[in-house]
GROMACS .gro file of C-alpha atoms in nm:
model
  228
    1MET     CA    1  -0.909   0.458   1.570
    2ASP     CA    2  -0.916   0.585   1.188
    3ILE     CA    3  -0.754   0.323   0.952
    4LEU     CA    4  -0.715   0.457   0.605
    5LEU     CA    5  -0.657   0.222   0.364
    6ILE     CA    6  -0.461   0.262   0.019
    7GLY     CA    7  -0.485   0.005  -0.262
    8GLY     CA    8  -0.210  -0.032  -0.491
    9LEU     CA    9  -0.193  -0.007  -0.873
   10TRP     CA   10  -0.511  -0.038  -1.101
   11LEU     CA   11  -0.700  -0.070  -0.766
   12ASN     CA   12  -0.990   0.187  -0.627
   13GLY     CA   13  -1.116   0.233  -0.281
   14SER     CA   14  -1.384  -0.048  -0.340
   15VAL     CA   15  -1.143  -0.332  -0.329
   16TRP     CA   16  -1.148  -0.299   0.054
   17GLY     CA   17  -1.509  -0.364   0.079
   18ARG     CA   18  -1.485  -0.721   0.298
   19VAL     CA   19  -1.204  -0.537   0.471
   20THR     CA   20  -1.399  -0.247   0.607
   21SER     CA   21  -1.697  -0.432   0.690
   22ALA     CA   22  -1.473  -0.683   0.920
   23LEU     CA   23  -1.289  -0.372   1.095
   24GLU     CA   24  -1.564  -0.207   1.186
   25ALA     CA   25  -1.682  -0.504   1.346
   26LEU     CA   26  -1.377  -0.505   1.552
   27GLY     CA   27  -1.440  -0.132   1.660
   28HIS     CA   28  -1.209   0.051   1.418
   29ARG     CA   29  -1.314   0.299   1.167
   30PRO     CA   30  -1.207   0.208   0.813
   31VAL     CA   31  -1.153   0.478   0.534
   32PRO     CA   32  -1.111   0.338   0.190
   33LEU     CA   33  -0.962   0.598  -0.046
   34THR     CA   34  -1.006   0.640  -0.412
   35LEU     CA   35  -0.693   0.806  -0.559
   36PRO     CA   36  -0.709   1.077  -0.831
   37GLY     CA   37  -0.637   0.894  -1.131
   38GLN     CA   38  -0.720   0.558  -0.982
   39GLY     CA   39  -1.149   0.547  -0.992
   40ASP     CA   40  -1.223   0.906  -0.981
   41GLY     CA   41  -1.221   0.966  -1.375
   42SER     CA   42  -0.885   1.209  -1.412
   43VAL     CA   43  -0.661   1.087  -1.652
   44THR     CA   44  -0.362   1.335  -1.594
   45ALA     CA   45  -0.362   1.287  -1.226
   46THR     CA   46  -0.007   1.316  -1.059
   47LEU     CA   47   0.127   1.143  -0.722
   48ASP     CA   48   0.134   1.462  -0.595
   49ASP     CA   49  -0.253   1.486  -0.630
   50GLN     CA   50  -0.256   1.119  -0.450
   51LEU     CA   51  -0.036   1.232  -0.174
   52GLU     CA   52  -0.240   1.555  -0.130
   53ALA     CA   53  -0.578   1.287  -0.148
   54VAL     CA   54  -0.419   1.103   0.120
   55LEU     CA   55  -0.257   1.408   0.323
   56ALA     CA   56  -0.650   1.536   0.340
   57ALA     CA   57  -0.797   1.209   0.462
   58VAL     CA   58  -0.516   1.247   0.759
   59ASP     CA   59  -0.574   1.591   0.865
   60ALA     CA   60  -0.938   1.492   0.884
   61ALA     CA   61  -0.935   1.222   1.116
   62PRO     CA   62  -1.038   1.315   1.440
   63GLY     CA   63  -0.755   1.203   1.624
   64LYS     CA   64  -0.398   1.009   1.485
   65PRO     CA   65  -0.497   0.714   1.207
   66MET     CA   66  -0.304   0.447   1.090
   67VAL     CA   67  -0.249   0.496   0.742
   68VAL     CA   68  -0.246   0.129   0.543
   69GLY     CA   69  -0.064   0.095   0.213
   70HIS     CA   70  -0.056  -0.223  -0.037
   71SER     CA   71   0.203  -0.301  -0.292
   72ALA     CA   72   0.283   0.021  -0.475
   73ALA     CA   73   0.115   0.234  -0.240
   74CYS     CA   74   0.342   0.111   0.063
   75THR     CA   75   0.514   0.404  -0.091
   76LEU     CA   76   0.206   0.679  -0.043
   77ALA     CA   77   0.174   0.548   0.272
   78TRP     CA   78   0.546   0.632   0.386
   79LEU     CA   79   0.539   0.975   0.185
   80ALA     CA   80   0.222   1.036   0.442
   81ALA     CA   81   0.462   0.950   0.734
   82ASP     CA   82   0.719   1.197   0.579
   83ARG     CA   83   0.472   1.491   0.562
   84ARG     CA   84   0.303   1.420   0.877
   85PRO     CA   85   0.494   1.212   1.131
   86GLY     CA   86   0.349   1.385   1.417
   87ARG     CA   87  -0.013   1.312   1.321
   88LEU     CA   88   0.001   0.924   1.234
   89ALA     CA   89  -0.002   0.657   1.477
   90LYS     CA   90   0.109   0.391   1.251
   91VAL     CA   91   0.181   0.268   0.916
   92ALA     CA   92   0.083  -0.044   0.784
   93LEU     CA   93   0.267  -0.186   0.444
   94ILE     CA   94   0.097  -0.454   0.320
   95GLY     CA   95   0.298  -0.657   0.037
   96GLY     CA   96   0.522  -0.419  -0.025
   97PHE     CA   97   0.810  -0.142   0.075
   98PRO     CA   98   0.872   0.203   0.042
   99THR     CA   99   1.069   0.338  -0.261
  100ALA     CA  100   1.352   0.555  -0.170
  101ASP     CA  101   1.432   0.933  -0.206
  102GLY     CA  102   1.493   0.992  -0.581
  103GLN     CA  103   1.352   0.680  -0.734
  104PRO     CA  104   1.057   0.618  -0.955
  105TYR     CA  105   0.719   0.540  -0.785
  106ALA     CA  106   0.620   0.264  -0.968
  107ASP     CA  107   0.763   0.233  -1.332
  108PHE     CA  108   0.705  -0.125  -1.368
  109PHE     CA  109   0.527  -0.203  -1.697
  110GLU     CA  110   0.478  -0.039  -2.029
  111VAL     CA  111   0.267   0.291  -2.058
  112ARG     CA  112   0.038   0.329  -2.347
  113ASP     CA  113  -0.168   0.664  -2.391
  114ASP     CA  114   0.009   0.834  -2.113
  115ALA     CA  115  -0.143   0.540  -1.834
  116MET     CA  116   0.002   0.208  -1.725
  117PRO     CA  117  -0.290  -0.066  -1.773
  118PHE     CA  118  -0.301  -0.394  -1.589
  119PRO     CA  119  -0.042  -0.587  -1.774
  120GLY     CA  120  -0.272  -0.968  -1.725
  121TRP     CA  121  -0.179  -1.206  -1.517
  122GLY     CA  122   0.170  -1.327  -1.655
  123PRO     CA  123   0.374  -1.111  -1.447
  124PHE     CA  124   0.250  -1.192  -1.154
  125GLU     CA  125   0.218  -1.620  -1.203
  126GLY     CA  126   0.319  -1.792  -0.903
  127PRO     CA  127   0.285  -1.681  -0.470
  128ASP     CA  128   0.136  -1.375  -0.601
  129ALA     CA  129  -0.193  -1.493  -0.757
  130ALA     CA  130  -0.141  -1.808  -0.648
  131ASP     CA  131  -0.454  -1.808  -0.452
  132LEU     CA  132  -0.696  -1.614  -0.676
  133ASP     CA  133  -0.923  -1.825  -0.827
  134ASP     CA  134  -1.058  -1.776  -1.219
  135GLY     CA  135  -1.354  -1.576  -1.106
  136ALA     CA  136  -1.134  -1.348  -0.876
  137ARG     CA  137  -0.890  -1.301  -1.157
  138ARG     CA  138  -1.158  -1.197  -1.401
  139GLU     CA  139  -1.319  -0.950  -1.132
  140LEU     CA  140  -0.971  -0.772  -1.076
  141ALA     CA  141  -0.848  -0.747  -1.416
  142ALA     CA  142  -1.179  -0.622  -1.527
  143ALA     CA  143  -1.185  -0.358  -1.249
  144ALA     CA  144  -0.827  -0.242  -1.284
  145ILE     CA  145  -0.817   0.103  -1.391
  146PRO     CA  146  -0.502   0.246  -1.571
  147VAL     CA  147  -0.268   0.409  -1.368
  148PRO     CA  148  -0.173   0.788  -1.509
  149ALA     CA  149   0.204   0.853  -1.606
  150GLY     CA  150   0.225   1.095  -1.382
  151VAL     CA  151   0.193   0.874  -1.090
  152SER     CA  152   0.355   0.555  -1.210
  153ARG     CA  153   0.668   0.739  -1.377
  154ALA     CA  154   0.685   1.007  -1.120
  155VAL     CA  155   1.031   1.073  -0.871
  156VAL     CA  156   0.962   0.979  -0.518
  157ARG     CA  157   1.081   1.315  -0.319
  158LEU     CA  158   1.108   1.244   0.099
  159THR     CA  159   1.189   1.555   0.277
  160GLY     CA  160   1.263   1.497   0.632
  161GLU     CA  161   1.363   1.275   0.895
  162GLY     CA  162   1.065   1.244   1.132
  163ARG     CA  163   0.908   0.975   0.918
  164PHE     CA  164   1.168   0.707   1.102
  165ASP     CA  165   0.999   0.788   1.420
  166VAL     CA  166   0.677   0.664   1.314
  167PRO     CA  167   0.586   0.273   1.421
  168VAL     CA  168   0.546   0.052   1.086
  169VAL     CA  169   0.420  -0.314   1.063
  170VAL     CA  170   0.501  -0.534   0.756
  171VAL     CA  171   0.191  -0.726   0.668
  172CYS     CA  172   0.380  -1.037   0.499
  173PRO     CA  173   0.186  -1.212   0.232
  174GLU     CA  174   0.347  -1.381  -0.080
  175PHE     CA  175   0.643  -1.359   0.129
  176THR     CA  176   0.752  -1.419   0.500
  177PRO     CA  177   0.853  -1.224   0.757
  178ALA     CA  178   1.203  -1.364   0.797
  179GLN     CA  179   1.269  -1.295   0.422
  180ALA     CA  180   1.141  -0.937   0.480
  181GLN     CA  181   1.418  -0.896   0.783
  182GLN     CA  182   1.658  -1.045   0.566
  183TRP     CA  183   1.593  -0.799   0.278
  184ILE     CA  184   1.604  -0.480   0.544
  185ASN     CA  185   1.939  -0.622   0.650
  186ALA     CA  186   2.079  -0.675   0.334
  187GLY     CA  187   2.022  -0.304   0.275
  188ASP     CA  188   1.760  -0.352   0.006
  189VAL     CA  189   1.513  -0.142   0.203
  190PRO     CA  190   1.687   0.133   0.318
  191GLU     CA  191   1.395   0.304   0.425
  192LEU     CA  192   1.277   0.062   0.702
  193ALA     CA  193   1.666   0.004   0.766
  194ARG     CA  194   1.645   0.335   0.941
  195ALA     CA  195   1.285   0.288   1.076
  196LYS     CA  196   1.307   0.280   1.466
  197HIS     CA  197   1.021   0.052   1.534
  198VAL     CA  198   0.910  -0.240   1.282
  199ASP     CA  199   0.712  -0.503   1.328
  200PHE     CA  200   0.617  -0.811   1.127
  201ALA     CA  201   0.281  -0.984   1.085
  202ASP     CA  202   0.249  -1.294   0.808
  203ILE     CA  203  -0.045  -1.365   0.641
  204ASP     CA  204  -0.114  -1.659   0.440
  205SER     CA  205  -0.220  -1.520   0.121
  206GLY     CA  206  -0.081  -1.405  -0.243
  207HIS     CA  207  -0.051  -1.030  -0.323
  208TRP     CA  208  -0.435  -0.907  -0.291
  209PRO     CA  209  -0.525  -1.022   0.083
  210MET     CA  210  -0.794  -0.804   0.071
  211VAL     CA  211  -0.957  -1.008  -0.204
  212THR     CA  212  -0.855  -1.361  -0.050
  213GLN     CA  213  -0.829  -1.334   0.291
  214PRO     CA  214  -1.022  -1.020   0.408
  215ALA     CA  215  -1.114  -1.140   0.777
  216GLU     CA  216  -0.775  -1.225   0.887
  217LEU     CA  217  -0.658  -0.904   0.702
  218ALA     CA  218  -0.877  -0.719   0.908
  219ARG     CA  219  -0.791  -0.914   1.226
  220ILE     CA  220  -0.428  -0.798   1.179
  221LEU     CA  221  -0.479  -0.443   1.089
  222ALA     CA  222  -0.705  -0.424   1.428
  223ALA     CA  223  -0.446  -0.580   1.605
  224ALA     CA  224  -0.180  -0.328   1.485
  225ALA     CA  225  -0.395  -0.020   1.541
  226ASP     CA  226  -0.501  -0.164   1.891
  227ALA     CA  227  -0.103  -0.182   1.971
  228ALA     CA  228  -0.045   0.158   1.849
   0.00000   0.00000   0.00000
């Protein structure tokens, strides 16, 4: 199966390098995406531009792909399910949840010069970054790409009901499947509360398992694809 890999804020497609190798060894076709405004040199990209790039990859897949979103890009993966519900085999959400219609995409940190730079490790101290050693932190921070304000401050627009039929697997790094289920049941994740098929997969990692647990993440994603 084609597995489209979408990194979260500040990341480009190269962050998936070790995951792609492992997925290929497991018989799948990983397609890491570098989004407009996050590695292609564009500083004026919008969320619509990023979505168009994801949809182009969906449309180019020979069969039904699985779309994988990490962190804030869980919403981008869910937008793909909204726009192409009949074309997706499954959506995998790593360390995040879809934003509801009408809410900002990822307006989390200060915007400077029309972009949201990586804020440093302070906001991520604790379970998010506990498994990142000093070298990994330096490498991620040095490679971090400021996210255009047209992406981070964009308003999410969901258009139909078909997305709720697309199977979902929530990959739980810095939180547990029990916590994720509790948040959904409490109404904190309204999109997944309405999804008809939601599974959970636990991974013993912080917020960036593609960096700290690439082989295990690949195994989880391959199993999710095999079950689709």
